[in-house]
C-alpha cells in the first residue's frame, strides 16, 4: 500500500494510484481510520495522483492516456477507510450540506457537460447500482490555482464507514463484462448468432466479430445486404457499448421485427475496436497512444491490429460481387452535446446526399432521444482518418456511412427543455431503436404481421 502526503508535480503522473493512503502534511504516526485510501489499479480504472488540501478536501489528477499525455477525461477510482467525523454534516459557503470535496483538476477539455448539469457516477459496497450524484453538489469552473485549467469539484457524503465507494466519469463497461456478455450469448446456441475472433490487440485481447442473420443468408452463393456496426474505438466512450448491446439484444430476440431483419439483412458487429484502451482505462487512445479513429487510411498490422483487421474485412466484402455493404455505423459518445445524433458525409451528388439523410430522419421518428436537428454532414479535413470519412470515400453510392453519437449525460425530448439523464437502460433502448429503424428504411413493415413467434432453433 502506498503512503504519502505529496505525490510530486503535475508532470510526473505515470500510472494509477494503488491502494494509496493519503496522510496529512507532516504526519509521521501510524495510519488510522480517516486517512482515505484511493485505488485505481483495476480494470478500466484511472486516477493518477491525489493531493490532500485539508481533512475534507482533495485534489485529484486524472492519469493521461498511455503514451499520450493529451487526453485526460476518463476517471474511475475507489475510496475507502472513511471515519465518523468525515460523515458529519458540515455547512459551508455553498449553503449545502457537504462531507468531503473532491476536485478533479487536470481535465484536458475545457468544454464539458458538467456546465449543463452532468454529475459523476457513484456506487458503493452496500449500494452496488450506479447512480449520478446530485447536480447541486457538482461545480465546474476555471481555477487560477491549477494553471487556469477547468476544475470539476463535487461534494460527497461518506455515510457508511465500512463501505468502499467507487466514482466514475460515466457508467463503466469493461472488456471483461463484454466478454462475459458474449460468452452468455454463445452458450444459447442460437442458429442465427455467430461469434468469431477477427484478430487480437497489441496486448493479445480478442477482437470479436458477431454475425447476426438467418443461416439461409450465409449459404454458399447467397447474396447479402450487410449492415456493419463498430463501437468503442474510443475506450472512454462507454455509452457506445450500452448502445451496441441494445442493438445486439434486439437483433437476437424473438421480436417479429428482429426476425424479419434477420431474414433480409446480415448484421456484422465489432463492438469493441480498442480492447486494450478499454482495459487500461484510457479515454481516447490505444495502448501505444494512437487515436485509432484517425488511422483508417493506412492502419498498421502491428500498431493498429484491430483496425487493420476490420478494414481488411470491409474491403474483402466490398470486392465480393455477392455482397452489398449498405451501411457502416460507428458508435461514439459525446462530451459536450445532448441527445443522440449522427454525423454523415457530404457528396457532390445531391441525390446521394439527400438519400443519406433518410436513415437519421427515420431514427428521429423512432427514438425520442435522437435529434435530427443536431445531426450534421461534413467533410472536415481533421476527420479524414475516421471510419465514416474513409469508408464514405471508398464505398460506392449505394452505401451510407455514419458516426452515431450519444451524449455522456442526457437528452431533451422535443417540445420540452428539461434534460433527462441517460441510464444504462436508456442507452440500450437507443440501440434497440437503431435496429428497428432498418425495418422502416427497407420498408419491411408489411412482413412483420405475417411473422409468427416460433420457438428458437438451436445450433448443435
Coordinates of C-alpha atoms in Angstrom, one line a residue:
X1 CA 0.0 0.0 0.0
X2 CA 1.3 3.4 -0.9
X3 CA 1.6 6.1 1.7
X4 CA 2.3 9.8 1.4
X5 CA 1.2 13.4 1.6
X6 CA 2.6 14.7 -1.7
X7 CA 2.8 12.8 -5.0
X8 CA 5.1 15.3 -6.8
X9 CA 4.4 17.7 -9.6
X10 CA 1.7 17.5 -12.3
X11 CA 4.0 16.2 -15.0
X12 CA 5.0 13.1 -13.0
X13 CA 1.8 11.1 -13.4
X14 CA 2.9 7.8 -15.0
X15 CA 0.4 5.3 -13.6
X16 CA -2.7 4.7 -11.5
X17 CA -2.7 5.1 -7.7
X18 CA -2.7 1.7 -6.0
X19 CA -4.2 1.5 -2.5
X20 CA -2.7 4.9 -1.9
X21 CA -3.3 6.2 1.7
X22 CA -3.3 10.0 1.9
X23 CA -1.6 11.2 5.1
X24 CA -1.9 14.8 6.5
X25 CA 1.1 17.0 5.7
X26 CA 3.9 16.3 8.3
X27 CA 2.1 13.3 9.8
X28 CA 4.6 10.6 10.9
X29 CA 2.4 8.3 13.1
X30 CA 0.6 5.1 12.3
X31 CA -2.1 5.1 9.7
X32 CA -5.6 5.3 11.1
X33 CA -9.3 5.5 10.2
X34 CA -10.0 8.6 8.2
X35 CA -6.8 8.5 6.2
X36 CA -8.6 7.9 2.9
X37 CA -7.3 5.1 0.7
X38 CA -7.6 5.7 -3.1
X39 CA -7.2 3.0 -5.7
X40 CA -7.5 2.8 -9.5
X41 CA -5.4 -0.4 -10.1
X42 CA -8.3 -2.3 -11.5
X43 CA -9.8 -2.9 -15.0
X44 CA -10.7 0.4 -16.6
X45 CA -9.5 2.3 -13.6
X46 CA -8.0 5.8 -13.8
X47 CA -6.6 8.1 -11.1
X48 CA -3.0 9.2 -11.3
X49 CA -2.4 11.4 -8.3
X50 CA -4.0 12.6 -5.0
X51 CA -3.1 15.7 -3.1
X52 CA -4.8 16.5 0.3
X53 CA -5.9 20.1 0.7
X54 CA -7.5 19.5 4.1
X55 CA -9.2 16.8 6.0
X56 CA -12.3 17.4 4.0
X57 CA -10.8 18.3 0.6
X58 CA -8.6 16.6 -2.0
X59 CA -7.2 17.5 -5.4
X60 CA -7.4 14.6 -7.9
X61 CA -5.4 14.2 -11.1
X62 CA -6.5 12.0 -14.0
X63 CA -3.8 9.7 -15.4
X64 CA -3.3 10.6 -19.1
X65 CA -3.9 8.0 -21.7
X66 CA -1.0 5.6 -22.1
X67 CA 1.8 7.0 -24.3
X68 CA -0.3 10.2 -25.0
X69 CA -0.4 13.0 -22.4
X70 CA -3.0 15.0 -24.4
X71 CA -6.1 13.1 -23.2
X72 CA -7.3 13.4 -19.6
X73 CA -11.1 12.9 -19.3
X74 CA -12.0 9.4 -18.1
X75 CA -11.7 8.7 -14.3
X76 CA -12.7 5.6 -12.4
X77 CA -11.4 5.0 -8.8
X78 CA -12.4 3.8 -5.3
X79 CA -12.2 5.4 -1.9
X80 CA -12.2 3.6 1.4
X81 CA -11.2 3.9 5.1
X82 CA -13.5 6.9 5.9
X83 CA -14.1 7.7 9.6
X84 CA -17.1 9.0 11.6
X85 CA -16.0 12.7 11.6
X86 CA -16.0 12.7 7.8
X87 CA -19.7 11.7 7.7
X88 CA -20.8 14.5 10.0
X89 CA -22.9 17.3 8.4
X90 CA -20.9 20.4 7.7
X91 CA -22.4 23.7 6.4
X92 CA -20.1 25.5 4.0
X93 CA -20.1 28.6 1.8
X94 CA -22.3 27.0 -0.8
X95 CA -25.1 26.6 1.8
X96 CA -25.4 22.9 1.2
X97 CA -24.6 20.0 3.4
X98 CA -21.1 18.7 2.5
X99 CA -18.9 15.9 3.7
X100 CA -15.8 15.7 1.5
X101 CA -14.9 17.8 -1.5
X102 CA -13.0 16.2 -4.5
X103 CA -11.5 18.5 -7.1
X104 CA -10.6 16.9 -10.4
X105 CA -8.1 19.5 -11.6
X106 CA -6.4 18.4 -14.9
X107 CA -9.1 17.8 -17.4
X108 CA -7.8 18.1 -21.0
X109 CA -11.0 19.6 -22.3
X110 CA -12.5 23.0 -21.5
X111 CA -16.0 22.4 -22.8
X112 CA -17.9 19.9 -20.7
X113 CA -21.4 18.7 -20.0
X114 CA -20.6 19.4 -16.3
X115 CA -21.6 23.0 -17.2
X116 CA -25.1 21.7 -18.1
X117 CA -25.9 19.6 -15.1
X118 CA -23.9 16.4 -15.6
X119 CA -22.6 14.7 -12.5
X120 CA -20.1 11.9 -11.8
X121 CA -21.4 8.3 -11.2
X122 CA -21.1 6.6 -7.8
X123 CA -21.8 3.3 -6.2
X124 CA -20.7 1.5 -3.1
X125 CA -20.3 -1.9 -1.5
X126 CA -23.8 -1.7 0.1
X127 CA -25.4 0.1 -2.9
X128 CA -23.9 -1.6 -6.0
X129 CA -26.2 0.1 -8.6
X130 CA -24.6 3.1 -10.3
X131 CA -26.3 6.4 -9.8
X132 CA -25.5 10.1 -10.6
X133 CA -24.5 12.5 -7.8
X134 CA -27.0 15.4 -7.2
X135 CA -26.1 18.1 -9.7
X136 CA -26.4 20.7 -7.0
X137 CA -23.2 19.2 -5.4
X138 CA -21.1 19.5 -8.6
X139 CA -19.3 22.6 -9.8
X140 CA -17.3 23.2 -13.0
X141 CA -15.1 26.3 -13.2
X142 CA -11.8 27.7 -14.3
X143 CA -9.3 27.6 -11.4
X144 CA -6.4 30.0 -11.1
X145 CA -4.7 27.6 -8.6
X146 CA -4.3 25.0 -11.3
X147 CA -2.8 26.8 -14.3
X148 CA -6.3 28.2 -15.0
X149 CA -7.4 24.7 -16.0
X150 CA -11.1 23.8 -15.7
X151 CA -11.8 22.0 -12.5
X152 CA -14.8 19.8 -11.6
X153 CA -15.5 19.8 -7.9
X154 CA -18.0 17.6 -6.2
X155 CA -19.1 17.1 -2.7
X156 CA -20.0 13.7 -1.3
X157 CA -21.2 12.2 1.9
X158 CA -19.5 9.1 3.1
X159 CA -22.3 7.7 5.2
X160 CA -21.1 4.2 5.9
X161 CA -17.6 3.7 7.4
X162 CA -17.2 0.1 6.1
X163 CA -18.2 0.7 2.5
X164 CA -15.9 1.1 -0.4
X165 CA -17.1 3.8 -2.7
X166 CA -16.4 4.0 -6.4
X167 CA -16.6 7.1 -8.6
X168 CA -16.5 7.3 -12.4
X169 CA -16.9 9.7 -15.3
X170 CA -19.8 7.7 -16.8
X171 CA -21.2 4.1 -16.4
X172 CA -18.2 1.8 -16.8
X173 CA -18.4 -1.0 -19.4
X174 CA -15.3 -3.2 -19.1
X175 CA -13.6 -5.6 -21.5
X176 CA -14.3 -8.4 -19.0
X177 CA -18.0 -7.5 -18.8
X178 CA -18.1 -7.5 -22.6
X179 CA -16.5 -11.0 -22.8
X180 CA -18.9 -12.4 -20.2
X181 CA -21.8 -11.0 -22.2
X182 CA -20.7 -12.6 -25.5
X183 CA -20.0 -15.9 -23.7
X184 CA -23.5 -15.9 -22.4
X185 CA -24.9 -15.4 -25.9
X186 CA -22.7 -18.1 -27.3
X187 CA -24.0 -20.6 -24.8
X188 CA -27.5 -20.2 -26.1
X189 CA -26.6 -21.9 -29.3
X190 CA -28.8 -19.7 -31.5
X191 CA -28.5 -20.7 -35.1
X192 CA -28.6 -17.0 -36.3
X193 CA -25.8 -15.8 -34.0
X194 CA -22.2 -16.3 -34.9
X195 CA -19.1 -15.2 -33.0
X196 CA -15.6 -15.3 -34.3
X197 CA -12.2 -13.8 -33.4
X198 CA -11.3 -11.4 -36.2
X199 CA -7.9 -10.6 -34.7
X200 CA -6.1 -9.6 -31.5
X201 CA -5.0 -6.3 -30.0
X202 CA -1.4 -5.4 -29.2
X203 CA -1.8 -6.9 -25.7
X204 CA -3.4 -10.0 -27.2
X205 CA -7.0 -9.3 -26.3
X206 CA -9.8 -10.5 -28.6
X207 CA -11.3 -8.5 -31.4
X208 CA -14.7 -10.1 -31.6
X209 CA -16.8 -10.1 -34.7
X210 CA -20.5 -11.0 -34.5
X211 CA -22.7 -12.0 -37.4
X212 CA -26.4 -12.0 -36.8
X213 CA -28.6 -13.2 -39.6
X214 CA -30.7 -16.1 -40.8
X215 CA -28.5 -19.1 -41.7
X216 CA -30.0 -19.1 -45.2
X217 CA -28.2 -15.8 -45.9
X218 CA -24.8 -17.4 -45.2
X219 CA -25.2 -20.4 -47.6
X220 CA -22.7 -20.5 -50.4
X221 CA -23.5 -18.2 -53.3
X222 CA -26.2 -16.3 -51.4
X223 CA -26.4 -12.5 -52.0
X224 CA -26.0 -10.5 -48.8
X225 CA -27.1 -7.0 -47.8
X226 CA -24.7 -6.1 -45.0
X227 CA -25.0 -3.6 -42.1
X228 CA -21.6 -3.2 -40.4
X229 CA -21.5 -1.7 -36.9
X230 CA -18.5 -0.8 -34.8
X231 CA -18.1 0.6 -31.3
X232 CA -15.6 1.6 -28.6
X233 CA -12.8 2.8 -30.9
X234 CA -12.5 5.5 -28.2
X235 CA -12.3 3.5 -25.0
X236 CA -13.7 6.0 -22.5
X237 CA -16.9 6.4 -24.5
X238 CA -18.7 3.7 -22.5
X239 CA -22.2 4.6 -23.7
X240 CA -21.1 3.2 -27.1
X241 CA -21.1 -0.3 -25.5
X242 CA -24.6 0.0 -24.0
X243 CA -26.0 1.2 -27.3
X244 CA -24.2 -1.7 -29.1
X245 CA -25.6 -4.2 -26.6
X246 CA -29.1 -2.8 -27.2
X247 CA -28.7 -3.4 -30.9
X248 CA -27.4 -6.9 -30.3
X249 CA -30.1 -7.8 -27.7
X250 CA -32.8 -6.7 -30.1
X251 CA -31.5 -8.4 -33.2
X252 CA -31.1 -11.8 -31.4
X253 CA -34.6 -11.6 -29.8
X254 CA -37.8 -13.3 -30.9
X255 CA -39.4 -10.0 -31.6
X256 CA -41.2 -10.2 -35.0
X257 CA -39.3 -7.2 -36.3
X258 CA -36.0 -8.8 -35.3
X259 CA -36.9 -12.0 -37.2
X260 CA -37.8 -10.0 -40.3
X261 CA -34.5 -8.1 -40.1
X262 CA -32.5 -11.4 -39.8
X263 CA -34.2 -12.8 -42.8
X264 CA -33.4 -9.8 -45.0
X265 CA -30.1 -8.4 -43.7
X266 CA -26.7 -9.6 -42.5
X267 CA -25.5 -7.7 -39.4
X268 CA -21.8 -7.7 -38.8
X269 CA -20.9 -6.1 -35.5
X270 CA -17.4 -5.4 -34.0
X271 CA -18.5 -4.0 -30.6
X272 CA -15.1 -3.2 -29.1
X273 CA -12.4 -2.0 -31.5
X274 CA -10.0 -0.8 -28.8
X275 CA -10.0 -3.5 -26.1
X276 CA -6.5 -2.5 -24.8
X277 CA -7.6 1.1 -24.3
X278 CA -10.8 -0.1 -22.6
X279 CA -8.9 -2.4 -20.2
X280 CA -6.3 0.2 -19.4
X281 CA -8.8 3.0 -18.5
X282 CA -7.8 5.3 -21.4
X283 CA -10.2 7.9 -22.7
X284 CA -9.3 8.1 -26.4
X285 CA -6.2 6.1 -27.3
X286 CA -4.9 2.6 -27.7
X287 CA -2.1 1.1 -25.6
X288 CA 0.5 2.8 -27.8
X289 CA -1.1 6.2 -27.6
X290 CA -2.9 6.2 -31.0
X291 CA -6.3 7.6 -31.6
X292 CA -7.4 4.7 -33.8
X293 CA -10.2 6.7 -35.4
X294 CA -7.6 8.8 -37.2
X295 CA -5.8 5.8 -38.8
X296 CA -8.3 4.3 -41.2
X297 CA -6.4 5.5 -44.2
X298 CA -3.4 3.2 -43.5
X299 CA -3.7 1.2 -40.3
X300 CA -0.6 -0.7 -39.3
X301 CA -1.0 -4.5 -38.7
X302 CA 1.3 -4.2 -35.7
X303 CA 0.5 -0.8 -34.2
X304 CA -3.3 -0.8 -35.0
X305 CA -4.1 -4.5 -35.5
X306 CA -7.8 -4.3 -34.6
X307 CA -8.4 -1.5 -37.0
X308 CA -6.3 -3.3 -39.7
X309 CA -8.4 -6.5 -39.3
X310 CA -11.7 -4.7 -39.6
X311 CA -10.6 -2.6 -42.6
X312 CA -9.4 -5.8 -44.4
X313 CA -12.7 -7.5 -43.8
X314 CA -14.7 -4.5 -45.1
X315 CA -12.5 -4.3 -48.2
X316 CA -13.0 -8.0 -48.8
X317 CA -16.8 -7.6 -48.6
X318 CA -16.6 -4.6 -50.8
X319 CA -14.8 -6.6 -53.5
X320 CA -17.3 -9.5 -53.3
X321 CA -19.9 -9.2 -56.0
X322 CA -22.4 -11.1 -53.9
X323 CA -22.1 -8.7 -51.0
X324 CA -23.7 -5.3 -50.9
X325 CA -22.3 -3.3 -47.9
X326 CA -25.2 -0.9 -47.4
X327 CA -24.5 0.7 -44.0
X328 CA -21.5 1.4 -41.8
X329 CA -22.3 2.9 -38.4
X330 CA -19.5 3.7 -35.9
X331 CA -20.9 4.3 -32.4
X332 CA -19.4 7.0 -30.1
X333 CA -20.3 9.2 -27.1
X334 CA -20.1 13.0 -27.0
X335 CA -18.8 15.0 -24.1
X336 CA -20.4 18.4 -24.9
X337 CA -23.7 17.8 -26.6
X338 CA -27.1 16.4 -25.5
X339 CA -29.2 13.6 -27.2
X340 CA -28.3 11.1 -29.8
X341 CA -27.4 12.4 -33.2
X342 CA -25.4 11.4 -36.3
X343 CA -22.5 12.7 -38.5
X344 CA -22.7 11.9 -42.1
X345 CA -20.7 12.8 -45.2
X346 CA -21.0 15.4 -47.9
X347 CA -21.2 14.3 -51.5
X348 CA -21.2 16.2 -54.8
X349 CA -24.1 14.1 -55.9
X350 CA -27.1 15.9 -54.5
X351 CA -29.4 12.8 -54.8
X352 CA -26.9 10.7 -52.8
X353 CA -26.6 13.4 -50.2
X354 CA -30.4 13.5 -49.8
X355 CA -30.7 9.8 -49.6
X356 CA -28.1 9.8 -46.8
X357 CA -30.5 11.9 -44.7
X358 CA -33.2 9.3 -44.8
X359 CA -32.0 7.0 -42.1
X360 CA -31.4 9.7 -39.4
X361 CA -34.8 11.1 -40.2
X362 CA -36.4 7.7 -39.7
X363 CA -34.4 7.2 -36.5
X364 CA -35.7 10.5 -35.2
X365 CA -39.2 9.2 -35.5
X366 CA -38.5 6.0 -33.6
X367 CA -36.3 7.4 -30.8
X368 CA -37.4 10.3 -28.6
X369 CA -33.8 10.9 -27.6
X370 CA -32.5 11.2 -31.1
X371 CA -32.1 14.7 -32.5
X372 CA -32.1 15.2 -36.3
X373 CA -31.5 18.9 -35.7
X374 CA -28.2 18.1 -34.1
X375 CA -27.3 15.7 -37.0
X376 CA -24.8 17.2 -39.4
X377 CA -22.9 16.3 -42.6
X378 CA -19.4 17.4 -43.2
X379 CA -16.0 16.7 -44.8
X380 CA -13.7 18.4 -42.4
X381 CA -10.0 17.7 -43.1
X382 CA -9.4 16.8 -39.4
X383 CA -11.9 13.9 -39.7
X384 CA -10.3 12.4 -42.9
X385 CA -8.9 9.4 -41.0
X386 CA -12.2 8.4 -39.4
X387 CA -14.1 5.3 -40.3
X388 CA -17.0 7.3 -41.5
X389 CA -14.9 9.6 -43.8
X390 CA -12.6 6.9 -45.1
X391 CA -15.4 4.3 -45.9
X392 CA -17.6 7.0 -47.3
X393 CA -15.0 7.7 -49.9
X394 CA -14.2 4.0 -50.5
X395 CA -17.7 2.5 -50.9
X396 CA -20.0 3.2 -53.8
X397 CA -23.1 5.3 -54.0
X398 CA -25.4 2.7 -52.5
X399 CA -23.6 2.7 -49.2
X400 CA -24.2 5.0 -46.3
X401 CA -21.6 5.7 -43.5
X402 CA -22.4 7.4 -40.3
X403 CA -21.0 8.2 -36.9
X404 CA -23.7 7.7 -34.3
X405 CA -23.1 9.9 -31.2
X406 CA -24.9 9.8 -27.9
X407 CA -24.5 12.2 -25.0
X408 CA -22.5 11.2 -21.9
X409 CA -25.2 12.9 -19.9
X410 CA -28.7 13.5 -21.1
X411 CA -31.3 14.0 -23.8
X412 CA -34.0 16.7 -24.2
X413 CA -37.3 15.5 -25.6
X414 CA -38.8 17.6 -28.4
X415 CA -41.1 20.3 -27.2
X416 CA -39.5 20.4 -23.7
X417 CA -36.5 22.0 -22.1
X418 CA -35.8 19.6 -19.2
X419 CA -32.8 17.4 -19.6
X420 CA -33.4 13.7 -18.9
X421 CA -30.2 11.9 -17.7
X422 CA -29.3 8.8 -19.6
X423 CA -29.3 5.5 -17.8
X424 CA -27.8 2.2 -18.9
X425 CA -31.2 1.1 -20.0
X426 CA -31.9 4.3 -21.9
X427 CA -28.6 3.8 -23.9
X428 CA -29.7 0.3 -24.7
X429 CA -33.1 1.5 -25.7
X430 CA -31.5 3.8 -28.3
X431 CA -29.7 0.7 -29.6
X432 CA -32.9 -1.2 -30.0
X433 CA -34.4 1.8 -31.8
X434 CA -31.5 1.9 -34.2
X435 CA -32.1 -1.7 -35.1
X436 CA -35.8 -1.2 -35.5
X437 CA -35.2 1.7 -37.9
X438 CA -33.8 -0.7 -40.5
X439 CA -37.3 -2.1 -40.8
X440 CA -38.6 1.3 -41.9
X441 CA -35.7 2.0 -44.1
X442 CA -36.2 -1.2 -46.1
X443 CA -40.0 -0.9 -46.0
X444 CA -40.3 -4.3 -44.5
X445 CA -43.2 -3.4 -42.2
X446 CA -45.9 -5.4 -44.0
X447 CA -43.9 -8.5 -43.4
X448 CA -44.0 -8.2 -39.6
X449 CA -47.7 -9.0 -39.3
X450 CA -47.1 -12.3 -41.2
X451 CA -44.4 -13.5 -38.8
X452 CA -45.5 -15.8 -36.0
X453 CA -43.2 -16.2 -33.0
X454 CA -41.8 -19.7 -33.1
X455 CA -39.5 -21.4 -30.6
X456 CA -35.9 -20.5 -31.2
X457 CA -33.9 -23.0 -33.2
X458 CA -30.7 -24.3 -31.6
X459 CA -27.4 -24.8 -33.3
X460 CA -25.5 -28.0 -32.4

